Structure formats: C-alpha cells, structure tokens
PDB file of C-alpha atoms in Angstrom:
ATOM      1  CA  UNK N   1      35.136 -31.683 -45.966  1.00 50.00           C
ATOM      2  CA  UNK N   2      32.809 -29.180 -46.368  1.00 51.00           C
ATOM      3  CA  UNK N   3      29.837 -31.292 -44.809  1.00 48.00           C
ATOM      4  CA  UNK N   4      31.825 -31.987 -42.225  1.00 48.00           C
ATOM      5  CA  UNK N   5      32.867 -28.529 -41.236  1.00 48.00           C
ATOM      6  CA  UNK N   6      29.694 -26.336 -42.288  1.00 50.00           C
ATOM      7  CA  UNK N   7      27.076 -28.990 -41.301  1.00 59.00           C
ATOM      8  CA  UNK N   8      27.297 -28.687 -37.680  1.00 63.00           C
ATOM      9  CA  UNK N   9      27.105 -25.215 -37.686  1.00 66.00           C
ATOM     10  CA  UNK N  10      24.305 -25.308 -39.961  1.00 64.00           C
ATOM     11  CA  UNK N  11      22.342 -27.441 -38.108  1.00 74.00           C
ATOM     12  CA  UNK N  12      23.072 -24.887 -34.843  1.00 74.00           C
ATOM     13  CA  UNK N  13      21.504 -21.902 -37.123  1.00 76.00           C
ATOM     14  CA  UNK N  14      18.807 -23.901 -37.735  1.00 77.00           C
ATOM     15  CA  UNK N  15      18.385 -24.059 -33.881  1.00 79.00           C
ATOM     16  CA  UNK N  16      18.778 -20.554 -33.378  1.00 77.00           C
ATOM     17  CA  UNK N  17      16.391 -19.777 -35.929  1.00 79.00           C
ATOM     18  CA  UNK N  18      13.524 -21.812 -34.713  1.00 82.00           C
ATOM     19  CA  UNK N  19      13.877 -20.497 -31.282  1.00 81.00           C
ATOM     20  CA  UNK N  20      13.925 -17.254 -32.575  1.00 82.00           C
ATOM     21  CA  UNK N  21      10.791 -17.825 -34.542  1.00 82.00           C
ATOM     22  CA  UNK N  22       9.267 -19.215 -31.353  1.00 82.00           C
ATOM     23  CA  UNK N  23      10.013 -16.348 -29.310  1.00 79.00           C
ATOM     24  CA  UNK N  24       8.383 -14.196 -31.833  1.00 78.00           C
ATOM     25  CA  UNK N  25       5.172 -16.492 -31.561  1.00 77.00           C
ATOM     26  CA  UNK N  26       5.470 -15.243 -27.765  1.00 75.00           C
ATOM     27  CA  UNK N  27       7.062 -18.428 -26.304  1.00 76.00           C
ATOM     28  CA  UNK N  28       9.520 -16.564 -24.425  1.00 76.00           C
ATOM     29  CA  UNK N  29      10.973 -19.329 -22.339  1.00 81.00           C
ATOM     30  CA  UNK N  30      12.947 -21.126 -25.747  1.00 80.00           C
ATOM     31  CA  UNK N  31      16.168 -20.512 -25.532  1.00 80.00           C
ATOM     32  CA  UNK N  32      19.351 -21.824 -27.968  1.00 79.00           C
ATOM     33  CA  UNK N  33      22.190 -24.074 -27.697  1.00 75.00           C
ATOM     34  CA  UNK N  34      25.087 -22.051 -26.767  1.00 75.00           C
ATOM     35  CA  UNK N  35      27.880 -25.155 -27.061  1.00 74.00           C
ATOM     36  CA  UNK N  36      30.449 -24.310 -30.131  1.00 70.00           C
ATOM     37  CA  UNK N  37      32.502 -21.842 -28.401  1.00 69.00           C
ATOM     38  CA  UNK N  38      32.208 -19.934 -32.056  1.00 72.00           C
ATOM     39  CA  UNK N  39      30.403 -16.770 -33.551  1.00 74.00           C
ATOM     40  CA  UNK N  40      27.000 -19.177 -33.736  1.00 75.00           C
ATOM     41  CA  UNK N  41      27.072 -19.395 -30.093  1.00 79.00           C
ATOM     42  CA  UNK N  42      28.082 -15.832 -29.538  1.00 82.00           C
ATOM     43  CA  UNK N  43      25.053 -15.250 -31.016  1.00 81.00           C
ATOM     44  CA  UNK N  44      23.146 -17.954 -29.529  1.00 81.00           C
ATOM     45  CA  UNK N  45      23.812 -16.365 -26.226  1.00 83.00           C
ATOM     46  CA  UNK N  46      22.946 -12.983 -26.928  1.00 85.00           C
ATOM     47  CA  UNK N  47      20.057 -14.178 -27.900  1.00 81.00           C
ATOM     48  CA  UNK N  48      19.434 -16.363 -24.928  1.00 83.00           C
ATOM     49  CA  UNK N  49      19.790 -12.931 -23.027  1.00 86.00           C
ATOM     50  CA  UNK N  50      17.318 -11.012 -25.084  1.00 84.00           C
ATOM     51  CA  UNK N  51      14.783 -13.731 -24.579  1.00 83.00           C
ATOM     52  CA  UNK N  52      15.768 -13.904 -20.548  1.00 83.00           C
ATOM     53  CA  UNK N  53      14.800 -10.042 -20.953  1.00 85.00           C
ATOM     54  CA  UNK N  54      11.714 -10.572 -23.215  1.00 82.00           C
ATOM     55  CA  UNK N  55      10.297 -13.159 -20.427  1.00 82.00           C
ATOM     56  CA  UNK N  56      11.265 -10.965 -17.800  1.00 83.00           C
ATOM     57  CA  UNK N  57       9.621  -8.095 -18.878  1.00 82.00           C
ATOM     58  CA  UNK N  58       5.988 -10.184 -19.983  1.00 80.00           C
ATOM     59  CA  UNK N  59       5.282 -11.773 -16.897  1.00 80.00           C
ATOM     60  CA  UNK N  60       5.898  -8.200 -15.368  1.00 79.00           C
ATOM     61  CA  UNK N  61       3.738  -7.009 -17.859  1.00 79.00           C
ATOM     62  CA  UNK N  62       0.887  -9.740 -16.430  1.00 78.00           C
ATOM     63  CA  UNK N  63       2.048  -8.858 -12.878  1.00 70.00           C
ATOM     64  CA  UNK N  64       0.849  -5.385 -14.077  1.00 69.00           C
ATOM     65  CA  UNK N  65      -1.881  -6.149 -15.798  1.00 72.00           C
ATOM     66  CA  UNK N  66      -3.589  -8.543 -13.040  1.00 72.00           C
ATOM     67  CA  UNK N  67      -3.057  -5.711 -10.009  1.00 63.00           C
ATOM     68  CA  UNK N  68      -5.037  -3.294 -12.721  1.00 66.00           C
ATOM     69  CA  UNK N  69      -7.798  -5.911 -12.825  1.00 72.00           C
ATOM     70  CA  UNK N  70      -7.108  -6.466  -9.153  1.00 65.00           C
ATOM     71  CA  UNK N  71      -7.730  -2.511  -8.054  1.00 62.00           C
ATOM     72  CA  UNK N  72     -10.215  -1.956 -10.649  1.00 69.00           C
ATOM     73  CA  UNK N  73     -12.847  -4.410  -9.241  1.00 69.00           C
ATOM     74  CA  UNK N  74     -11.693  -3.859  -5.486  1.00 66.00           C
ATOM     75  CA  UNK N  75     -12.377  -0.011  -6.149  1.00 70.00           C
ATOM     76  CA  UNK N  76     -15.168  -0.651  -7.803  1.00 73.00           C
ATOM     77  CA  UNK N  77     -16.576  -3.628  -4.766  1.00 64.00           C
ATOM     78  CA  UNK N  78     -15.463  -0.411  -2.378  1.00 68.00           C
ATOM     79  CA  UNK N  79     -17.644   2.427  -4.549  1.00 77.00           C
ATOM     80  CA  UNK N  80     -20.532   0.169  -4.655  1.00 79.00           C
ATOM     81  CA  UNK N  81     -21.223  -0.398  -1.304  1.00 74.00           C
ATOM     82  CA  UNK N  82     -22.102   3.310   0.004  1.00 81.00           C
ATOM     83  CA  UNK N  83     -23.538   4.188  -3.693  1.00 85.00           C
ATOM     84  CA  UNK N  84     -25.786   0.795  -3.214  1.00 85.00           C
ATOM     85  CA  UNK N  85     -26.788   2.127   0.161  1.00 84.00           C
ATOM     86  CA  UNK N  86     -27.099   6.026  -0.704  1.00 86.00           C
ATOM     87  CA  UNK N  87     -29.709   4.542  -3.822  1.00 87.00           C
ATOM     88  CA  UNK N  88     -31.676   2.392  -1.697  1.00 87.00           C
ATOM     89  CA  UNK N  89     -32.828   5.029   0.944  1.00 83.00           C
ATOM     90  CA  UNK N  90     -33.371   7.999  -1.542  1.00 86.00           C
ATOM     91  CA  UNK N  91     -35.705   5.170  -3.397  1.00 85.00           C
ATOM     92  CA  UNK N  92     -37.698   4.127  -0.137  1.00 85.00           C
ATOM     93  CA  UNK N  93     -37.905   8.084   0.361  1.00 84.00           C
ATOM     94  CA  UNK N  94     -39.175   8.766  -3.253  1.00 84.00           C
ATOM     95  CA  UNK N  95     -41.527   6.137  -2.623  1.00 83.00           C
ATOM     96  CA  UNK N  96     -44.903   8.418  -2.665  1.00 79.00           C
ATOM     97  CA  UNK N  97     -47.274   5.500  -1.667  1.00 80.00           C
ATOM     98  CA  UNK N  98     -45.056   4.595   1.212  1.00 79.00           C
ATOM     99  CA  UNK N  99     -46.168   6.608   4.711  1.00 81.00           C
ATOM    100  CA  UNK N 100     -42.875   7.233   6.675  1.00 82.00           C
ATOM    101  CA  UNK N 101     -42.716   9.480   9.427  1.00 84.00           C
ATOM    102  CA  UNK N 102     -40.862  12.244  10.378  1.00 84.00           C
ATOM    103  CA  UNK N 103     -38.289  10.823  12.543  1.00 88.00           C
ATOM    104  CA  UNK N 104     -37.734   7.581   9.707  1.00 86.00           C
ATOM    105  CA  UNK N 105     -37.390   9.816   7.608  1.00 86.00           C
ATOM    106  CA  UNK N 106     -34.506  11.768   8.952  1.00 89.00           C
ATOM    107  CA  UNK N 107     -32.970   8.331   9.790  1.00 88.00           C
ATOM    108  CA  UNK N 108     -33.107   7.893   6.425  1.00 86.00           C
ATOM    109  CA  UNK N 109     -31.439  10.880   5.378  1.00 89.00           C
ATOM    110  CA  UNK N 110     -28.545  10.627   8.063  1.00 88.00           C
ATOM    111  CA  UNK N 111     -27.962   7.213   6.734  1.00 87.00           C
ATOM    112  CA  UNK N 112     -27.680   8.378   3.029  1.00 87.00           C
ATOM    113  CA  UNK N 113     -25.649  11.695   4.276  1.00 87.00           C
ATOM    114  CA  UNK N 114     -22.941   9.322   6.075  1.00 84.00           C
ATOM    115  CA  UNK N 115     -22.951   7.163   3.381  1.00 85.00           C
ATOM    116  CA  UNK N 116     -21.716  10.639   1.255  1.00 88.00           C
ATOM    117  CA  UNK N 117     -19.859  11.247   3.139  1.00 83.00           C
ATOM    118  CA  UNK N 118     -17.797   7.704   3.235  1.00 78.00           C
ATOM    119  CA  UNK N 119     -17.501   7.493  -0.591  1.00 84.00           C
ATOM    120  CA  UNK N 120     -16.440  11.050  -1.110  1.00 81.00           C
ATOM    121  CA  UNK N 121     -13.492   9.807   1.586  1.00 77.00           C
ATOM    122  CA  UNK N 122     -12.820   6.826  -0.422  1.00 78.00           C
ATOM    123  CA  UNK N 123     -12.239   8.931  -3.677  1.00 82.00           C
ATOM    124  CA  UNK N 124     -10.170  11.755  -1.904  1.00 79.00           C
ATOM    125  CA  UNK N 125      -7.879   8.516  -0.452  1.00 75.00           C
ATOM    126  CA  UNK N 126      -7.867   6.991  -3.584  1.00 79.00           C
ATOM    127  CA  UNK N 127      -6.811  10.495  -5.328  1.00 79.00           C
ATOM    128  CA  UNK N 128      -4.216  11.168  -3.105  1.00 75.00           C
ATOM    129  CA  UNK N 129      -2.690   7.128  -3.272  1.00 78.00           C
ATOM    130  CA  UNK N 130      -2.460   8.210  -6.987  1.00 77.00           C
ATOM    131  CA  UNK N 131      -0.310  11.641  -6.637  1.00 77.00           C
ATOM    132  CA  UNK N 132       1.886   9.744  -4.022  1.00 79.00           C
ATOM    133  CA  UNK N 133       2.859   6.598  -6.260  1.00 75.00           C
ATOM    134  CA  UNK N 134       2.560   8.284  -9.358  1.00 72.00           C
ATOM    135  CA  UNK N 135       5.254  11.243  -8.493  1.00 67.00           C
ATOM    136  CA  UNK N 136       3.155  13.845  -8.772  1.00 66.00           C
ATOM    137  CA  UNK N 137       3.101  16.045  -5.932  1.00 72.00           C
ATOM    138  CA  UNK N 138       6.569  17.462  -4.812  1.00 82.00           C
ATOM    139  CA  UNK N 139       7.383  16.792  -0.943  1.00 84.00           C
ATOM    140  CA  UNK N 140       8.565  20.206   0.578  1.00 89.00           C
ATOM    141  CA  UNK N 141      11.439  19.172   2.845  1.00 91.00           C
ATOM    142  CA  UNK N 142      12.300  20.382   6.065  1.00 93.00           C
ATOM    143  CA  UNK N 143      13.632  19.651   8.951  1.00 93.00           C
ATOM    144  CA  UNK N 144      10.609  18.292  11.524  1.00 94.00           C
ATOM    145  CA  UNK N 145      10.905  17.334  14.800  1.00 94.00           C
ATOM    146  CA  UNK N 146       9.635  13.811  16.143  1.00 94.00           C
ATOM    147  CA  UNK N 147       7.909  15.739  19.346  1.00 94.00           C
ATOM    148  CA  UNK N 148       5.676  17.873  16.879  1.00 94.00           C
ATOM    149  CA  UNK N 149       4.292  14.732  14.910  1.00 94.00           C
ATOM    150  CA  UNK N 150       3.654  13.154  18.367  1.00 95.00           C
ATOM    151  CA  UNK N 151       2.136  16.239  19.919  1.00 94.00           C
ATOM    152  CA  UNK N 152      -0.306  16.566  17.079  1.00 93.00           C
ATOM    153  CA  UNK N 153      -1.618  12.861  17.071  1.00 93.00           C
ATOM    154  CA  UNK N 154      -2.610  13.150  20.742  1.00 93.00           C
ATOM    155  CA  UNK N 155      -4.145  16.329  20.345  1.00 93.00           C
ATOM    156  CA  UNK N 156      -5.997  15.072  17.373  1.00 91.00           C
ATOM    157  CA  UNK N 157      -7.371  11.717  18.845  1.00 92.00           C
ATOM    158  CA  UNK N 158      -7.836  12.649  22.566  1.00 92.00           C
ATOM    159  CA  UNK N 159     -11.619  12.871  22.657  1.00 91.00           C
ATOM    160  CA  UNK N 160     -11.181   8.816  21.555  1.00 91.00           C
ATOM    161  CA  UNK N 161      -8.524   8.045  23.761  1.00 93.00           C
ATOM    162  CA  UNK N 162     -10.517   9.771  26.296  1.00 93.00           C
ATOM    163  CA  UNK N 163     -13.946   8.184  25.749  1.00 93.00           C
ATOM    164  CA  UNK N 164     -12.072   4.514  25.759  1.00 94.00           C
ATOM    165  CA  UNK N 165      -9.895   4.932  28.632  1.00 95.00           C
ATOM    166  CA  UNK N 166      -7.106   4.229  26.331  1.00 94.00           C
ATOM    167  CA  UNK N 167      -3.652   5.520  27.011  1.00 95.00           C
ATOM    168  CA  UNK N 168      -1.096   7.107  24.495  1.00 95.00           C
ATOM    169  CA  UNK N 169       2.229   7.210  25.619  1.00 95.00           C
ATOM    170  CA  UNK N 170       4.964   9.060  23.952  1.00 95.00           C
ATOM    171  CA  UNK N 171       8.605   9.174  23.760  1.00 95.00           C
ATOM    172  CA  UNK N 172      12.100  10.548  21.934  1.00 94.00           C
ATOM    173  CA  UNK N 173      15.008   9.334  22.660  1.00 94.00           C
ATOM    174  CA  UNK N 174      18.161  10.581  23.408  1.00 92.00           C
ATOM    175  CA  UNK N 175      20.270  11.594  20.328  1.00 90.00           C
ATOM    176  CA  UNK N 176      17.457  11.101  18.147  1.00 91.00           C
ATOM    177  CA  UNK N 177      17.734  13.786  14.794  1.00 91.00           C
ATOM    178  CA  UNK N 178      15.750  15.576  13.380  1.00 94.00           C
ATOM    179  CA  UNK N 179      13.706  13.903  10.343  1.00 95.00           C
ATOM    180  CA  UNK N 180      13.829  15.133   6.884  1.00 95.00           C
ATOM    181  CA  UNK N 181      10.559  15.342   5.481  1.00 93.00           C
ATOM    182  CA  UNK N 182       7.513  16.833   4.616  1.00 92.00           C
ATOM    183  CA  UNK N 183       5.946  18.046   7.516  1.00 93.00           C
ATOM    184  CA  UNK N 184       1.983  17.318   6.608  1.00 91.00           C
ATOM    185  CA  UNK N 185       2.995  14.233   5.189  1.00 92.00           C
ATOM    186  CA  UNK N 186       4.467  13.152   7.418  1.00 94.00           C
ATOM    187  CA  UNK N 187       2.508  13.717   9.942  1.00 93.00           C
ATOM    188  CA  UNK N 188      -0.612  12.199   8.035  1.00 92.00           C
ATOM    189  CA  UNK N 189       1.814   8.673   7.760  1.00 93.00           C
ATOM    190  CA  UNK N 190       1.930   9.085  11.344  1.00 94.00           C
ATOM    191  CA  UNK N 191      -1.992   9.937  12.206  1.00 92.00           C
ATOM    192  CA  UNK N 192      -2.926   7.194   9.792  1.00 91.00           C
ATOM    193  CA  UNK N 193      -0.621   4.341  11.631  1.00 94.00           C
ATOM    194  CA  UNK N 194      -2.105   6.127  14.997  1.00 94.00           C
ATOM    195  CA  UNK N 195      -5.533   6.043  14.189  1.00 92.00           C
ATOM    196  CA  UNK N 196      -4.481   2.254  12.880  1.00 91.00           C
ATOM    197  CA  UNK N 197      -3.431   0.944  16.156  1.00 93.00           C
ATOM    198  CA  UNK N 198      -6.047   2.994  18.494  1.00 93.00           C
ATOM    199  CA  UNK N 199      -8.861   1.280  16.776  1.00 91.00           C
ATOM    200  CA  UNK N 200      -7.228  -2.049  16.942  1.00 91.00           C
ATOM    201  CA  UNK N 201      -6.621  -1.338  21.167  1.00 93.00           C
ATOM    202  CA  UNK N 202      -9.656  -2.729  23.725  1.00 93.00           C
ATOM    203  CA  UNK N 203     -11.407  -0.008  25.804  1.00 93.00           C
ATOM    204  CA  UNK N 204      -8.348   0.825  28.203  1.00 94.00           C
ATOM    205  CA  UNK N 205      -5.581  -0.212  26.776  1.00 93.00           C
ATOM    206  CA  UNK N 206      -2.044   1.285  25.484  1.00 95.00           C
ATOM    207  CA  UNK N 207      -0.928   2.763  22.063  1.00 95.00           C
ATOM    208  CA  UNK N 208       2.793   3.657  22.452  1.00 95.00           C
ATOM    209  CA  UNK N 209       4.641   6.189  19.944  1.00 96.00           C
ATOM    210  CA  UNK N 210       8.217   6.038  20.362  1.00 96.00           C
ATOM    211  CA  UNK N 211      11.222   8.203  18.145  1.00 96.00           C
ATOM    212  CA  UNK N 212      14.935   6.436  18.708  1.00 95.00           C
ATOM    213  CA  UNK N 213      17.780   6.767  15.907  1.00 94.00           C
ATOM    214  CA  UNK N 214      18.451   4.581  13.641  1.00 94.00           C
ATOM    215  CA  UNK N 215      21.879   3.051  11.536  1.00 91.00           C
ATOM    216  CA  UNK N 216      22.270   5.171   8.259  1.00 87.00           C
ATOM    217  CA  UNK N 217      21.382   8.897   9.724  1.00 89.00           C
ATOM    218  CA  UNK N 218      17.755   7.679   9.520  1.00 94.00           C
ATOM    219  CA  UNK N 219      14.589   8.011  12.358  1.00 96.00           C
ATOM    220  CA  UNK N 220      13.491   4.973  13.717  1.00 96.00           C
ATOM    221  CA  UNK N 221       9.631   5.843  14.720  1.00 96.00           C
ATOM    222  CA  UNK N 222       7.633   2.736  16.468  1.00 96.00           C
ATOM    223  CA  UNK N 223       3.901   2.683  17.451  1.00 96.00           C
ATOM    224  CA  UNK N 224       2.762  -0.284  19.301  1.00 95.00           C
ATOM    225  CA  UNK N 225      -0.932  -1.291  20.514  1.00 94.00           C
ATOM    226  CA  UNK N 226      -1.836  -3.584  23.448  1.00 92.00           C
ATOM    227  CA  UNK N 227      -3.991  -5.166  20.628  1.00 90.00           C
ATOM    228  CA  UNK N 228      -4.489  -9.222  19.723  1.00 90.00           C
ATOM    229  CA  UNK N 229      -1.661  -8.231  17.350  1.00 90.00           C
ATOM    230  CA  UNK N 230      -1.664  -9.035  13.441  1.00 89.00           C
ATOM    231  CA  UNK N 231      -2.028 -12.743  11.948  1.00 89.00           C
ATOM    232  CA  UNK N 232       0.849 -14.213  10.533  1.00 87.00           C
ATOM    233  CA  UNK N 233      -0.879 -14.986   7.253  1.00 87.00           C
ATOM    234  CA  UNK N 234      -2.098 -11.059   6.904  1.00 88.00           C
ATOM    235  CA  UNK N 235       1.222  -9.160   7.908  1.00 87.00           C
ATOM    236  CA  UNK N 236       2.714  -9.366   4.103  1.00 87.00           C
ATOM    237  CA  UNK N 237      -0.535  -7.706   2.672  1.00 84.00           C
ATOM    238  CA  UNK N 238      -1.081  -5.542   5.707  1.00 88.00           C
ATOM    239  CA  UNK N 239       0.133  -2.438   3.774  1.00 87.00           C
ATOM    240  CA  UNK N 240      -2.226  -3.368   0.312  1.00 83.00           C
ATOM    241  CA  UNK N 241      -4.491  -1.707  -1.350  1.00 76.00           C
ATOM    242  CA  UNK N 242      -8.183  -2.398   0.742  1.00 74.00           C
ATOM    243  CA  UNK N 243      -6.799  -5.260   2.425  1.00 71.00           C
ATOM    244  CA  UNK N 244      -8.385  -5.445   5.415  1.00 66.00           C
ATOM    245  CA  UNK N 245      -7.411  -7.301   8.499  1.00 62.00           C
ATOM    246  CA  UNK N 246     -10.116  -6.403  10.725  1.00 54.00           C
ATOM    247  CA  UNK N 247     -11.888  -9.123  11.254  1.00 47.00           C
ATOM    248  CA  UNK N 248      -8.594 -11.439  12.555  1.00 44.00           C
ATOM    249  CA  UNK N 249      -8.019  -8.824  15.202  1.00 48.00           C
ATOM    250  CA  UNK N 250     -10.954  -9.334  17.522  1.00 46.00           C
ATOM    251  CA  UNK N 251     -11.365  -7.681  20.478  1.00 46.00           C
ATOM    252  CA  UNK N 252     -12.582  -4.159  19.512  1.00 45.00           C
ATOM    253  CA  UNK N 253     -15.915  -2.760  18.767  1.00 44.00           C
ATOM    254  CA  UNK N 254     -14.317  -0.125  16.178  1.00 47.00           C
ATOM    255  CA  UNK N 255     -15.616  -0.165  12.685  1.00 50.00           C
ATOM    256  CA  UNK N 256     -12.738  -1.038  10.270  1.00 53.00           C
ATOM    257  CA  UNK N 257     -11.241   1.739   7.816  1.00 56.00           C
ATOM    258  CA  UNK N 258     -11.714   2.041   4.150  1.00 60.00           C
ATOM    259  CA  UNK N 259      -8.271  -0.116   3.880  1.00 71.00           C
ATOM    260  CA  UNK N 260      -6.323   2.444   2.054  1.00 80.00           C
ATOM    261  CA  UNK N 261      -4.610   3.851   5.351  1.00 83.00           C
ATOM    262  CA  UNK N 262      -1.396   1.784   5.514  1.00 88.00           C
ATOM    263  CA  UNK N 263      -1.306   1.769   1.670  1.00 88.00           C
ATOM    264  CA  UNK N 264      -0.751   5.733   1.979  1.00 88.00           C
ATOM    265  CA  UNK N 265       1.460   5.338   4.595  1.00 91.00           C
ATOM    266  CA  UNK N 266       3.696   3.026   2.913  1.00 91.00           C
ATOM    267  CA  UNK N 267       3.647   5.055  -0.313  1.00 90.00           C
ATOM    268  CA  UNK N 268       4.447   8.253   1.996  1.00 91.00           C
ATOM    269  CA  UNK N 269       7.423   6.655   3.548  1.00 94.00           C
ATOM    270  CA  UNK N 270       8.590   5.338   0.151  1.00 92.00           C
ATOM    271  CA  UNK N 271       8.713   8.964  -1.314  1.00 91.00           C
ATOM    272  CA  UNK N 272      10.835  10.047   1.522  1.00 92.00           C
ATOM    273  CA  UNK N 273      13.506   6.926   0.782  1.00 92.00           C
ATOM    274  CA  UNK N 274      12.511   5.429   3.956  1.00 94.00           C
ATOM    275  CA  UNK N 275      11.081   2.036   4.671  1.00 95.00           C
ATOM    276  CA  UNK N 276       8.242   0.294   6.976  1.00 94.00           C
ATOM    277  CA  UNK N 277       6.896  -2.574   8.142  1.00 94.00           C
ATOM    278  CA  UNK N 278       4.497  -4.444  10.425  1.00 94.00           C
ATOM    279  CA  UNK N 279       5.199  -7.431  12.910  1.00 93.00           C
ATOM    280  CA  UNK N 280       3.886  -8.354  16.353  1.00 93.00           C
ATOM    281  CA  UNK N 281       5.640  -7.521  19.583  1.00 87.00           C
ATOM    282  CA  UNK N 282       6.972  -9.836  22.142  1.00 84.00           C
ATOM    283  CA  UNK N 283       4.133  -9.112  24.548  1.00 79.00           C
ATOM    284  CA  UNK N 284       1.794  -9.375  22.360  1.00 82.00           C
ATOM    285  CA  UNK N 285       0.111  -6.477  19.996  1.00 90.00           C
ATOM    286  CA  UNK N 286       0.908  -4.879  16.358  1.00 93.00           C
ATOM    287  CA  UNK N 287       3.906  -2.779  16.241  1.00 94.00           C
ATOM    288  CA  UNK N 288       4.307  -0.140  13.238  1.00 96.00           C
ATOM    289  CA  UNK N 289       8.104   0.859  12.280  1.00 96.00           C
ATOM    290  CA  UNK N 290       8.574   4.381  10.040  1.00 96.00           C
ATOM    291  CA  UNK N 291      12.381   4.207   9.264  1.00 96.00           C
ATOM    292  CA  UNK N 292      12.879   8.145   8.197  1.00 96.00           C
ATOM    293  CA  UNK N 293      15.759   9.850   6.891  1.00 95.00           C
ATOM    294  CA  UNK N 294      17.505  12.226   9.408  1.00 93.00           C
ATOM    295  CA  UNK N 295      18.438  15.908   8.919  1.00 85.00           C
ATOM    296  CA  UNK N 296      22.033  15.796   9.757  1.00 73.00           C
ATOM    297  CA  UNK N 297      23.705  17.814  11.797  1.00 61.00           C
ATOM    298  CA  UNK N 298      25.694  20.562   9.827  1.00 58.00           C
ATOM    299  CA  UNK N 299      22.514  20.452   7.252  1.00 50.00           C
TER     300      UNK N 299
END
C-alpha cells in the first residue's frame, strides 16, 4: 500500500528536484509537472513561476547587456571618426620635412577646429541622453504655451529657411491648452524634431508645425516636411541611439546629424509622460507627433 500511495509522489519530487537542479545550472526554461492536484504540485507550480520569472529576468538581462555592447562600440565608431580626422591633420602639420603653405595650412587647421568642435557636440549630446534617461535632472514645470515653442524655432532657423527658400508654416488650434512642461526642454524636443525635418526638406519646400488638442488633457504637436518621407524598414529605429536614416531620404544636400537628435527627443517626451512617434503622411513626407500633457484649466 505504501508503494502504491508514496511512489507516485516520489517519483514527482524526483521531477521537481531535477528541474530545480537544472534551473540552478542556468537552464531556465525546465519547468515541473504540475498534474496531482496535491501539495507536490502546489509546489511544482510555484516553482514553475519562479523559473517563468528567473527566464524572464535573464534574457532581459542579455537584452541589457547586448544594447551596452551595442552603444559602447557605436559611441566609440562615432568618437573615432572626428578624433581619427583631428590626428591626421595635426600629424601632416607636425610634419617638419613637409613644405605646406600658408593657406593649406589654415585649411588644415579649420578642418581639425570643426572636427573639435563635432566631437565635443557628440559628448555634450551623449551627456545630456544620460541625465534624461537616467533621472537625473529635475524638469521645472510650468505652464508653456505652444505659440512660444513655435515662435522660437522660426526665429532660430530663419537664416536656413531663408537661404533654401524653404517655408515654415505654423499653427494652434482652437481650444488647444496649455502644455505642462519644462520650458527649455521642451523647446529643445521641438528644435531638434525642427531642425530634423528642415534638413530632410529640398531647397523650397514646406516644414509645417502644427499644436491641436488631444484625448486625455494632453497636446497633440505635429511637424511635417515636404520630404521623400521615412522608409518603412527605418521608422521603428528612427528614434535610436545613432541610427541614422539619412541616406534612404534622398533628395537633400544637408549633411546628416550626429543621430542622437530624436533619441533626446524621445527621452524628453518620455520624462514629461508623453509619447511620440514617426510615420509618413498621406501626401507624402515624414511627420513627427509630440503627444504632451496639458495644463488644465483650474491648474
């Protein structure tokens, strides 16, 4: 009688305790039999949960661990190039036997000085990516109006819109609140999806920037280009870290970004609980969309 009661259950904590030893050898996908309907398989099944948890948390462990490897050696691919640059000129300069005149020479040196000038952006981008996702700057809230932000992005890139005939268009609409933000962050979101589409717009075309409310007491801010638009296979790693898209959207004579831009954006948004997103408008061209939340009414 006693084999015929105990053994099954025996043989089921047997089970259990080679899975368990196999999930401590780090094959988290084992899991035990749960059939019995008894105290073995109660504790079958919290044990099936623990190692659900265990496998859970590994692979996003290795998630983790590859977008480390991932930024480390796009930072570094990103560093290298204005550094490799910067090293090569002061070289040919040092080079004594070398006979270089005066106007090479200052060539040279402009080259080097732009190439500072490029990596010490780079760092500051990457710097300020950092305090955003990491939580360490506090946002100073306050109510900001969607006119402001669009006032100070035409101000700031008129000599480009002027110079390429291209034509900024602006708009609020009726009802629209007014968002609750950071004022200089915000505004930076909005100059860096700005500066975005204006380089991505031919010679005399159309960048539109356009407020409207939004379900939830949120902002609803859209900016649109007249450009070739975005691929379909870039838009999901349009907002990542030096992802660059560039060279899919042809039609401008721009030089691309440093590709941290929209990553700053997104993590700018994110701190304010909003969301955004990229697609390609009807007519044609990239279309932004900054969902804010709104100051409400009585505060």
């Amino acid at each position: 009688m006693a084999l015929v009661i105990f053994r099954p259950t025996h043989r089921r904590l047997r089970d259990l305790e080679r899975a368990a030893r196999a999930v401590g050898e780090g094959h988290t996908e084992v899991r035990a039999n749960e059939s019995g309907g008894d105290e073995v398989s109660a504790l079958a099944s919290a044990f099936n949960t623990m190692a659900v948890d265990l496998e859970t948390r590994a692979a996003a462990l290795a998630d983790s661990d590859r977008a480390r490897r991932q930024l480390l050696a796009d930072v570094s691919h990103e560093l290298m190039t204005p550094l490799s640059a910067i090293r090569g000129y002061v070289e040919t300069l040092g080079m004594t036997e070398l006979k270089i005149d005066d106007e090479t020479r200052a060539k040279y040196l402009d080259i080097a000085h732009q190439e500072t000038h490029k990596l010490e952006a780079i760092i500051g981008e990457l710097l300020d990516l950092a305090r955003l996702e990491g939580g360490g700057e506090k946002l100073e809230r306050e109510a900001v109006l969607a006119d402001d932000l669009f006032r100070r992005v035409a101000d700031r890139h008129r000599p480009t819109l002027l110079e390429r005939n291209v034509t900024l268009t602006t708009a609020v609409a009726e009802g629209t609140l007014l968002i609750y933000g950071d004022a200089d962050r915000l505004e930076q979101a909005l100059q860096n999806v700005a500066a975005n589409a204006i380089r991505h717009t031919p010679d005399g075309g159309a960048v539109a920037l356009r407020a409207e409310p939004a379900p939830g007491d949120r902002v609803r801010i859209t900016v649109a280009d007249s450009g070739p638009g975005i691929p379909a296979e870039h838009l999901p790693r349009i907002f990542d870290r030096f992802y660059k898209a560039d060279a899919s959207r042809a039609g401008t004579r721009i030089p691309s970004g440093s590709g941290l831009g929209l990553s700053i954006v997104r993590a700018i948004v994110h701190r304010h609980d909003g969301d955004v997103r990229a697609f390609n408008g009807a007519a044609g061209g990239a279309v932004f969309e900054l969902l804010l939340p709104a100051m409400h009414p009585k505060g």
